mmCIF file of C-alpha atoms and ligand atoms in Angstrom:
data_model
loop_
_atom_site.group_PDB
_atom_site.id
_atom_site.type_symbol
_atom_site.label_atom_id
_atom_site.label_comp_id
_atom_site.label_asym_id
_atom_site.label_seq_id
_atom_site.Cartn_x
_atom_site.Cartn_y
_atom_site.Cartn_z
ATOM 1 C CA THR A 1 25.010 -17.231 -36.066
ATOM 2 C CA PRO A 2 26.793 -15.712 -33.178
ATOM 3 C CA HIS A 3 25.560 -12.049 -33.853
ATOM 4 C CA ASP A 4 21.743 -12.479 -34.662
ATOM 5 C CA LEU A 5 20.670 -9.794 -32.375
ATOM 6 C CA ASP A 6 22.551 -7.184 -34.223
ATOM 7 C CA GLY A 7 20.747 -3.923 -34.325
ATOM 8 C CA ASP A 8 18.265 -4.887 -31.726
ATOM 9 C CA VAL A 9 18.097 -3.088 -28.325
ATOM 10 C CA ALA A 10 16.898 -5.214 -25.382
ATOM 11 C CA LEU A 11 16.071 -4.252 -22.101
ATOM 12 C CA VAL A 12 16.506 -6.847 -19.025
ATOM 13 C CA THR A 13 15.107 -6.094 -15.196
ATOM 14 C CA GLY A 14 16.679 -7.710 -12.431
ATOM 15 C CA ALA A 15 20.086 -7.407 -14.093
ATOM 16 C CA SER A 16 22.172 -7.076 -11.170
ATOM 17 C CA SER A 17 22.420 -10.467 -10.352
ATOM 18 C CA GLY A 18 21.684 -14.275 -11.144
ATOM 19 C CA ILE A 19 19.566 -15.039 -14.237
ATOM 20 C CA GLY A 20 18.751 -11.239 -15.387
ATOM 21 C CA ARG A 21 22.899 -10.807 -15.201
ATOM 22 C CA ALA A 22 23.417 -14.052 -17.276
ATOM 23 C CA THR A 23 20.741 -12.924 -19.792
ATOM 24 C CA ALA A 24 22.190 -9.276 -20.331
ATOM 25 C CA LYS A 25 25.685 -10.674 -21.019
ATOM 26 C CA THR A 26 24.306 -13.267 -23.496
ATOM 27 C CA LEU A 27 22.044 -11.237 -25.316
ATOM 28 C CA ALA A 28 25.167 -8.540 -25.651
ATOM 29 C CA ASP A 29 27.228 -11.561 -26.873
ATOM 30 C CA ALA A 30 24.293 -11.937 -29.314
ATOM 31 C CA GLY A 31 24.690 -8.322 -30.659
ATOM 32 C CA ALA A 32 22.174 -6.593 -29.019
ATOM 33 C CA ALA A 33 22.499 -3.277 -27.211
ATOM 34 C CA VAL A 34 21.144 -3.933 -23.657
ATOM 35 C CA ALA A 35 19.958 -1.613 -21.066
ATOM 36 C CA VAL A 36 20.641 -3.350 -17.560
ATOM 37 C CA THR A 37 18.301 -2.231 -14.872
ATOM 38 C CA ALA A 38 17.693 -3.033 -11.062
ATOM 39 C CA ARG A 39 17.773 -0.983 -7.960
ATOM 40 C CA ARG A 40 21.790 -1.773 -6.938
ATOM 41 C CA THR A 41 23.444 1.001 -9.303
ATOM 42 C CA GLU A 42 26.886 -0.308 -8.534
ATOM 43 C CA ARG A 43 26.266 -3.841 -9.762
ATOM 44 C CA ILE A 44 24.723 -2.814 -13.176
ATOM 45 C CA GLU A 45 27.534 -0.155 -13.691
ATOM 46 C CA THR A 46 29.974 -2.685 -13.134
ATOM 47 C CA LEU A 47 28.054 -5.075 -15.289
ATOM 48 C CA ALA A 48 27.837 -2.374 -18.228
ATOM 49 C CA GLU A 49 31.564 -2.075 -17.924
ATOM 50 C CA GLU A 50 32.010 -5.706 -18.375
ATOM 51 C CA ILE A 51 29.730 -6.084 -21.539
ATOM 52 C CA GLU A 52 31.422 -2.814 -22.995
ATOM 53 C CA SER A 53 34.969 -4.329 -22.492
ATOM 54 C CA GLU A 54 33.936 -7.499 -24.394
ATOM 55 C CA GLY A 55 33.133 -5.602 -27.109
ATOM 56 C CA GLY A 56 29.243 -5.152 -26.576
ATOM 57 C CA GLU A 57 27.075 -2.018 -25.781
ATOM 58 C CA ALA A 58 25.051 -1.790 -22.305
ATOM 59 C CA LEU A 59 23.400 1.135 -20.777
ATOM 60 C CA PRO A 60 22.690 0.887 -16.770
ATOM 61 C CA ILE A 61 19.850 2.357 -15.467
ATOM 62 C CA THR A 62 18.884 2.309 -11.804
ATOM 63 C CA ALA A 63 15.067 1.482 -11.280
ATOM 64 C CA ASP A 64 12.910 -0.166 -8.751
ATOM 65 C CA VAL A 65 10.069 -1.933 -10.952
ATOM 66 C CA THR A 66 7.661 -1.352 -8.207
ATOM 67 C CA GLU A 67 7.850 2.551 -8.890
ATOM 68 C CA THR A 68 5.640 3.584 -11.829
ATOM 69 C CA ASP A 69 7.969 6.356 -12.513
ATOM 70 C CA ASP A 70 10.989 4.209 -12.628
ATOM 71 C CA VAL A 71 9.561 2.076 -15.113
ATOM 72 C CA GLU A 72 8.584 4.672 -17.139
ATOM 73 C CA ARG A 73 12.187 6.265 -17.135
ATOM 74 C CA MET A 74 13.975 3.261 -17.893
ATOM 75 C CA ILE A 75 11.772 2.282 -20.973
ATOM 76 C CA GLU A 76 11.992 6.127 -22.405
ATOM 77 C CA GLN A 77 15.876 6.179 -21.483
ATOM 78 C CA THR A 78 16.274 3.052 -23.109
ATOM 79 C CA ARG A 79 14.539 4.019 -26.167
ATOM 80 C CA GLU A 80 16.260 7.612 -26.391
ATOM 81 C CA GLU A 81 19.930 6.164 -25.756
ATOM 82 C CA LEU A 82 19.839 3.089 -27.511
ATOM 83 C CA GLY A 83 17.631 4.105 -30.290
ATOM 84 C CA GLY A 84 14.739 1.849 -29.694
ATOM 85 C CA LEU A 85 13.240 -1.174 -27.726
ATOM 86 C CA ASP A 86 12.894 -4.905 -29.578
ATOM 87 C CA ILE A 87 13.365 -7.135 -26.701
ATOM 88 C CA LEU A 88 11.867 -6.650 -22.830
ATOM 89 C CA VAL A 89 12.823 -9.401 -20.486
ATOM 90 C CA ASN A 90 10.682 -9.080 -17.318
ATOM 91 C CA ASN A 91 13.116 -10.795 -14.887
ATOM 92 C CA ALA A 92 13.122 -8.692 -11.645
ATOM 93 C CA GLY A 93 11.568 -10.887 -8.907
ATOM 94 C CA VAL A 94 11.697 -11.902 -5.412
ATOM 95 C CA MET A 95 10.721 -15.243 -3.678
ATOM 96 C CA LEU A 96 9.785 -14.565 0.038
ATOM 97 C CA LEU A 97 8.179 -17.862 1.009
ATOM 98 C CA ALA A 98 6.895 -18.933 4.120
ATOM 99 C CA PRO A 99 3.432 -20.801 5.071
ATOM 100 C CA VAL A 100 0.257 -18.784 4.908
ATOM 101 C CA ILE A 101 -0.067 -18.941 8.823
ATOM 102 C CA ARG A 102 3.395 -17.009 9.243
ATOM 103 C CA ALA A 103 3.211 -15.053 6.080
ATOM 104 C CA ASP A 104 4.134 -11.590 6.263
ATOM 105 C CA LEU A 105 1.482 -9.259 4.715
ATOM 106 C CA GLU A 106 4.161 -6.967 3.634
ATOM 107 C CA ASP A 107 6.152 -9.900 2.120
ATOM 108 C CA LEU A 108 3.063 -10.988 0.222
ATOM 109 C CA GLN A 109 2.644 -7.075 -1.324
ATOM 110 C CA GLN A 110 6.081 -6.993 -2.420
ATOM 111 C CA MET A 111 5.918 -10.295 -4.196
ATOM 112 C CA LEU A 112 2.708 -8.849 -5.852
ATOM 113 C CA ASP A 113 4.617 -5.533 -6.885
ATOM 114 C CA VAL A 114 8.070 -6.886 -8.043
ATOM 115 C CA ASN A 115 6.728 -10.102 -9.751
ATOM 116 C CA LEU A 116 3.268 -9.089 -11.212
ATOM 117 C CA MET A 117 2.576 -5.310 -11.100
ATOM 118 C CA GLY A 118 6.349 -4.566 -12.221
ATOM 119 C CA LEU A 119 5.871 -6.971 -14.959
ATOM 120 C CA MET A 120 2.610 -5.848 -16.091
ATOM 121 C CA ALA A 121 3.574 -2.028 -15.820
ATOM 122 C CA ALA A 122 6.687 -2.723 -17.754
ATOM 123 C CA THR A 123 4.859 -4.451 -20.428
ATOM 124 C CA ARG A 124 2.009 -1.889 -20.799
ATOM 125 C CA MET A 125 4.827 0.833 -20.947
ATOM 126 C CA ALA A 126 6.902 -1.057 -23.773
ATOM 127 C CA LEU A 127 3.866 -2.181 -25.713
ATOM 128 C CA PRO A 128 2.795 0.712 -27.880
ATOM 129 C CA GLY A 129 6.233 1.093 -29.539
ATOM 130 C CA MET A 130 6.507 -2.418 -30.532
ATOM 131 C CA LEU A 131 3.057 -2.339 -31.992
ATOM 132 C CA GLU A 132 4.241 0.837 -33.712
ATOM 133 C CA GLN A 133 7.117 -1.233 -35.402
ATOM 134 C CA ASP A 134 5.052 -4.310 -35.943
ATOM 135 C CA SER A 135 7.511 -6.322 -34.061
ATOM 136 C CA GLY A 136 9.097 -6.813 -30.682
ATOM 137 C CA HIS A 137 9.556 -9.468 -28.067
ATOM 138 C CA ILE A 138 8.327 -9.537 -24.420
ATOM 139 C CA VAL A 139 9.769 -12.408 -22.210
ATOM 140 C CA ASN A 140 8.433 -12.923 -19.072
ATOM 141 C CA VAL A 141 10.352 -15.026 -16.449
ATOM 142 C CA SER A 142 7.820 -17.122 -14.547
ATOM 143 C CA SER A 143 8.873 -20.419 -12.775
ATOM 144 C CA VAL A 144 7.980 -23.991 -12.521
ATOM 145 C CA ALA A 145 5.899 -22.351 -9.325
ATOM 146 C CA GLY A 146 3.985 -20.744 -12.071
ATOM 147 C CA ARG A 147 2.656 -24.050 -13.323
ATOM 148 C CA ARG A 148 2.068 -25.737 -9.978
ATOM 149 C CA ALA A 149 1.734 -24.549 -6.361
ATOM 150 C CA ASN A 150 3.350 -26.237 -3.455
ATOM 151 C CA GLU A 151 3.395 -25.756 0.497
ATOM 152 C CA THR A 152 5.038 -22.432 1.356
ATOM 153 C CA SER A 153 4.932 -21.124 -2.015
ATOM 154 C CA GLY A 154 1.082 -19.786 -2.314
ATOM 155 C CA GLY A 155 2.212 -16.252 -2.325
ATOM 156 C CA TYR A 156 5.035 -16.764 -4.777
ATOM 157 C CA SER A 157 3.053 -19.253 -6.963
ATOM 158 C CA ALA A 158 0.168 -16.927 -6.839
ATOM 159 C CA THR A 159 2.523 -14.144 -8.443
ATOM 160 C CA LYS A 160 3.779 -16.703 -11.046
ATOM 161 C CA PHE A 161 0.299 -18.010 -12.043
ATOM 162 C CA GLY A 162 -0.657 -14.665 -12.683
ATOM 163 C CA VAL A 163 2.476 -14.026 -14.850
ATOM 164 C CA ASN A 164 1.388 -17.086 -17.072
ATOM 165 C CA ALA A 165 -1.941 -15.957 -17.436
ATOM 166 C CA PHE A 166 -1.039 -12.560 -18.287
ATOM 167 C CA SER A 167 1.339 -13.599 -20.635
ATOM 168 C CA GLU A 168 -1.088 -15.794 -22.515
ATOM 169 C CA SER A 169 -3.773 -13.219 -22.688
ATOM 170 C CA LEU A 170 -1.069 -10.659 -24.442
ATOM 171 C CA ARG A 171 -0.001 -13.441 -26.767
ATOM 172 C CA LYS A 172 -3.271 -13.873 -27.897
ATOM 173 C CA GLU A 173 -3.931 -9.987 -28.199
ATOM 174 C CA THR A 174 -0.523 -9.168 -30.269
ATOM 175 C CA ALA A 175 -0.606 -12.514 -32.298
ATOM 176 C CA ASP A 176 -1.326 -10.469 -35.420
ATOM 177 C CA SER A 177 1.134 -7.478 -34.400
ATOM 178 C CA GLY A 178 4.225 -9.198 -35.028
ATOM 179 C CA VAL A 179 5.052 -9.192 -31.320
ATOM 180 C CA ARG A 180 5.815 -12.232 -29.644
ATOM 181 C CA VAL A 181 5.491 -13.152 -26.054
ATOM 182 C CA THR A 182 7.515 -15.903 -24.460
ATOM 183 C CA VAL A 183 7.365 -17.085 -20.599
ATOM 184 C CA ILE A 184 10.398 -18.748 -19.176
ATOM 185 C CA GLU A 185 9.609 -21.208 -16.220
ATOM 186 C CA PRO A 186 13.076 -22.368 -14.351
ATOM 187 C CA GLY A 187 13.295 -25.034 -12.125
ATOM 188 C CA ALA A 188 16.144 -24.609 -9.285
ATOM 189 C CA VAL A 189 18.899 -22.060 -10.606
ATOM 190 C CA ASP A 190 21.772 -21.033 -8.570
ATOM 191 C CA THR A 191 21.368 -17.498 -7.954
ATOM 192 C CA GLU A 192 20.449 -15.201 -4.834
ATOM 193 C CA LEU A 193 16.706 -15.517 -4.812
ATOM 194 C CA GLY A 194 16.617 -18.253 -1.968
ATOM 195 C CA GLN A 195 18.871 -15.622 0.257
ATOM 196 C CA HIS A 196 16.100 -13.491 0.828
ATOM 197 C CA ILE A 197 13.622 -16.257 2.344
ATOM 198 C CA PRO A 198 12.037 -14.801 5.465
ATOM 199 C CA ASP A 199 10.890 -17.911 7.212
ATOM 200 C CA GLU A 200 13.925 -19.993 8.846
ATOM 201 C CA GLN A 201 12.555 -23.313 8.494
ATOM 202 C CA VAL A 202 11.389 -22.994 4.950
ATOM 203 C CA MET A 203 14.863 -21.592 4.174
ATOM 204 C CA GLU A 204 16.553 -24.673 5.674
ATOM 205 C CA ARG A 205 14.234 -26.922 3.643
ATOM 206 C CA MET A 206 15.110 -25.212 0.528
ATOM 207 C CA ALA A 207 18.813 -25.315 1.208
ATOM 208 C CA GLU A 208 18.622 -29.233 2.009
ATOM 209 C CA MET A 209 16.435 -29.790 -1.366
ATOM 210 C CA VAL A 210 18.969 -27.967 -3.626
ATOM 211 C CA GLN A 211 22.078 -30.033 -1.643
ATOM 212 C CA ASP A 212 20.805 -33.150 -3.264
ATOM 213 C CA MET A 213 20.627 -31.553 -6.625
ATOM 214 C CA THR A 214 22.786 -30.473 -9.650
ATOM 215 C CA VAL A 215 21.080 -27.223 -9.795
ATOM 216 C CA LEU A 216 20.916 -24.807 -12.893
ATOM 217 C CA GLN A 217 23.432 -22.098 -13.398
ATOM 218 C CA PRO A 218 22.003 -18.673 -14.633
ATOM 219 C CA GLU A 219 23.659 -19.213 -17.869
ATOM 220 C CA ASP A 220 21.454 -22.140 -18.835
ATOM 221 C CA ILE A 221 18.231 -19.957 -18.431
ATOM 222 C CA ALA A 222 19.955 -17.212 -20.660
ATOM 223 C CA SER A 223 20.413 -20.014 -23.460
ATOM 224 C CA ALA A 224 16.978 -20.837 -23.303
ATOM 225 C CA ILE A 225 16.123 -17.082 -23.604
ATOM 226 C CA ARG A 226 18.397 -16.240 -26.354
ATOM 227 C CA TYR A 227 17.246 -19.261 -28.146
ATOM 228 C CA ALA A 228 13.341 -17.912 -28.027
ATOM 229 C CA VAL A 229 14.325 -14.429 -29.060
ATOM 230 C CA THR A 230 16.675 -15.718 -31.959
ATOM 231 C CA GLN A 231 13.970 -17.722 -33.945
ATOM 232 C CA PRO A 232 12.635 -16.602 -37.370
ATOM 233 C CA PRO A 233 9.773 -14.231 -37.147
ATOM 234 C CA ARG A 234 7.165 -16.711 -37.693
ATOM 235 C CA VAL A 235 8.391 -18.858 -34.580
ATOM 236 C CA SER A 236 6.898 -17.691 -31.464
ATOM 237 C CA VAL A 237 8.024 -19.662 -28.665
ATOM 238 C CA ASN A 238 5.591 -19.529 -26.165
ATOM 239 C CA GLU A 239 6.658 -21.541 -23.192
ATOM 240 C CA LEU A 240 9.797 -22.986 -22.065
ATOM 241 C CA LEU A 241 10.055 -24.862 -18.830
ATOM 242 C CA VAL A 242 13.445 -25.930 -17.724
ATOM 243 C CA ARG A 243 14.546 -28.012 -14.596
ATOM 244 C CA PRO A 244 17.628 -29.377 -13.644
ATOM 245 C CA THR A 245 17.927 -33.095 -14.825
ATOM 246 C CA ASP A 246 17.293 -34.249 -11.187
ATOM 247 C CA GLN A 247 14.828 -32.011 -9.933
ATOM 248 C CA GLN A 248 11.536 -34.079 -9.077
HETATM 249 P P1 NDP B 301 18.239 -12.939 -8.039
HETATM 250 O O1 NDP B 301 17.778 -12.894 -6.500
HETATM 251 O O2 NDP B 301 19.640 -13.367 -8.051
HETATM 252 O O3 NDP B 301 17.847 -11.924 -8.784
HETATM 253 C C1 NDP B 301 16.752 -11.237 -8.584
HETATM 254 C C2 NDP B 301 16.894 -9.573 -9.346
HETATM 255 O O4 NDP B 301 15.571 -9.136 -9.178
HETATM 256 C C3 NDP B 301 18.032 -8.894 -8.856
HETATM 257 O O5 NDP B 301 18.507 -8.299 -10.098
HETATM 258 C C4 NDP B 301 17.342 -7.786 -8.150
HETATM 259 O O6 NDP B 301 17.809 -6.567 -8.174
HETATM 260 C C5 NDP B 301 16.034 -7.635 -9.046
HETATM 261 N N1 NDP B 301 14.932 -7.026 -8.216
HETATM 262 C C6 NDP B 301 14.126 -7.345 -7.058
HETATM 263 N N2 NDP B 301 13.410 -6.692 -6.402
HETATM 264 C C7 NDP B 301 13.575 -5.612 -7.631
HETATM 265 C C8 NDP B 301 12.696 -4.292 -7.585
HETATM 266 N N3 NDP B 301 11.895 -3.851 -6.788
HETATM 267 N N4 NDP B 301 12.904 -3.598 -8.879
HETATM 268 C C9 NDP B 301 14.085 -3.980 -9.527
HETATM 269 N N5 NDP B 301 14.781 -4.905 -9.504
HETATM 270 C C10 NDP B 301 14.291 -5.679 -8.462
HETATM 271 O O7 NDP B 301 17.298 -14.251 -8.591
HETATM 272 P P2 NDP B 301 16.931 -14.827 -9.936
HETATM 273 O O8 NDP B 301 17.971 -14.777 -10.814
HETATM 274 O O9 NDP B 301 17.021 -16.264 -9.444
HETATM 275 O O10 NDP B 301 15.635 -14.488 -10.284
HETATM 276 C C11 NDP B 301 15.379 -13.866 -11.317
HETATM 277 C C12 NDP B 301 13.669 -14.442 -11.890
HETATM 278 O O11 NDP B 301 13.680 -15.810 -12.143
HETATM 279 C C13 NDP B 301 12.912 -14.105 -10.496
HETATM 280 O O12 NDP B 301 11.763 -13.493 -11.495
HETATM 281 C C14 NDP B 301 12.770 -15.414 -10.206
HETATM 282 O O13 NDP B 301 11.307 -15.474 -9.395
HETATM 283 C C15 NDP B 301 12.964 -16.220 -11.290
HETATM 284 N N6 NDP B 301 13.072 -17.807 -10.835
HETATM 285 C C16 NDP B 301 13.954 -18.011 -10.321
HETATM 286 C C17 NDP B 301 14.480 -19.248 -9.914
HETATM 287 C C18 NDP B 301 15.640 -19.837 -9.106
HETATM 288 O O14 NDP B 301 15.706 -20.871 -9.091
HETATM 289 N N7 NDP B 301 16.603 -18.993 -9.072
HETATM 290 C C19 NDP B 301 13.529 -20.527 -10.412
HETATM 291 C C20 NDP B 301 12.395 -19.979 -10.960
HETATM 292 C C21 NDP B 301 12.268 -18.868 -11.227
HETATM 293 P P3 NDP B 301 18.177 -5.577 -7.377
HETATM 294 O O15 NDP B 301 18.254 -6.213 -5.785
HETATM 295 O O16 NDP B 301 19.220 -4.875 -7.250
HETATM 296 O O17 NDP B 301 16.818 -4.499 -7.420
#
């Protein structure tokens, strides 16, 4: 049914663009009240207005997932203002690709802080409430790069392998509690992610690779997330790997 998330509250990180933005809209469309979080306030405010104008409920919360206080506040504010937290989508991420020899230590640190530590912190802070209510869903956006490492993606892959490991461990810990954990592993998706690649050569090579492909749209990944979070309580979709059909 179109409104199978009626009464649920979701929080999506990295909702200011790309996959997060599409996921927030899709979950709102499915009936969830959605907290939309990211650093770019204007973007999430516009998104919240858009969701509300389409009859949904949305709450914009400015938060940097690398700041523990922000992570704590975004979860508390969601609970207070939307009345709970049933679905946490850890989507915020950066992909600062470079070969190791040219990698900037600050870029490696930023990927760890956003993609891995931010995700672990949000999960840590959302979990007690979910365990208390014997239900909840944590959706962690990993990547094809979370399953295999390629040249120039060492630092990025390290964070996404970390996401997969953390998620599988959490899944085992929460299996008896009614809390579900899903890992989403997108292939190439048309978003802003590649625009921040610091290494010119890598940026060019990625652009060429993507040109020869019919890449996914953010909505395609949002659909996969919707599928995972709308299954009956007995069904735990552990992992979804979604590539463009013509991606090698
Ligand atoms: P975008 O660049 O379009 O979106 C990334 C989002 O993360 C933005 O909303 C950005 O918001 C947010 N973000 C970045 N840093 C922070 C931070 N410090 N605190 C809070 N939010 C932050 O890319 P995508 O939509 O593609 O990326 C979403 C996820 O999908 C990422 O985890 C990425 O690794 C993953 N992915 C993407 C693929 C692709 O091909 N596009 C393939 C596989 C995985 P703001 O800057 O406003 O804070």
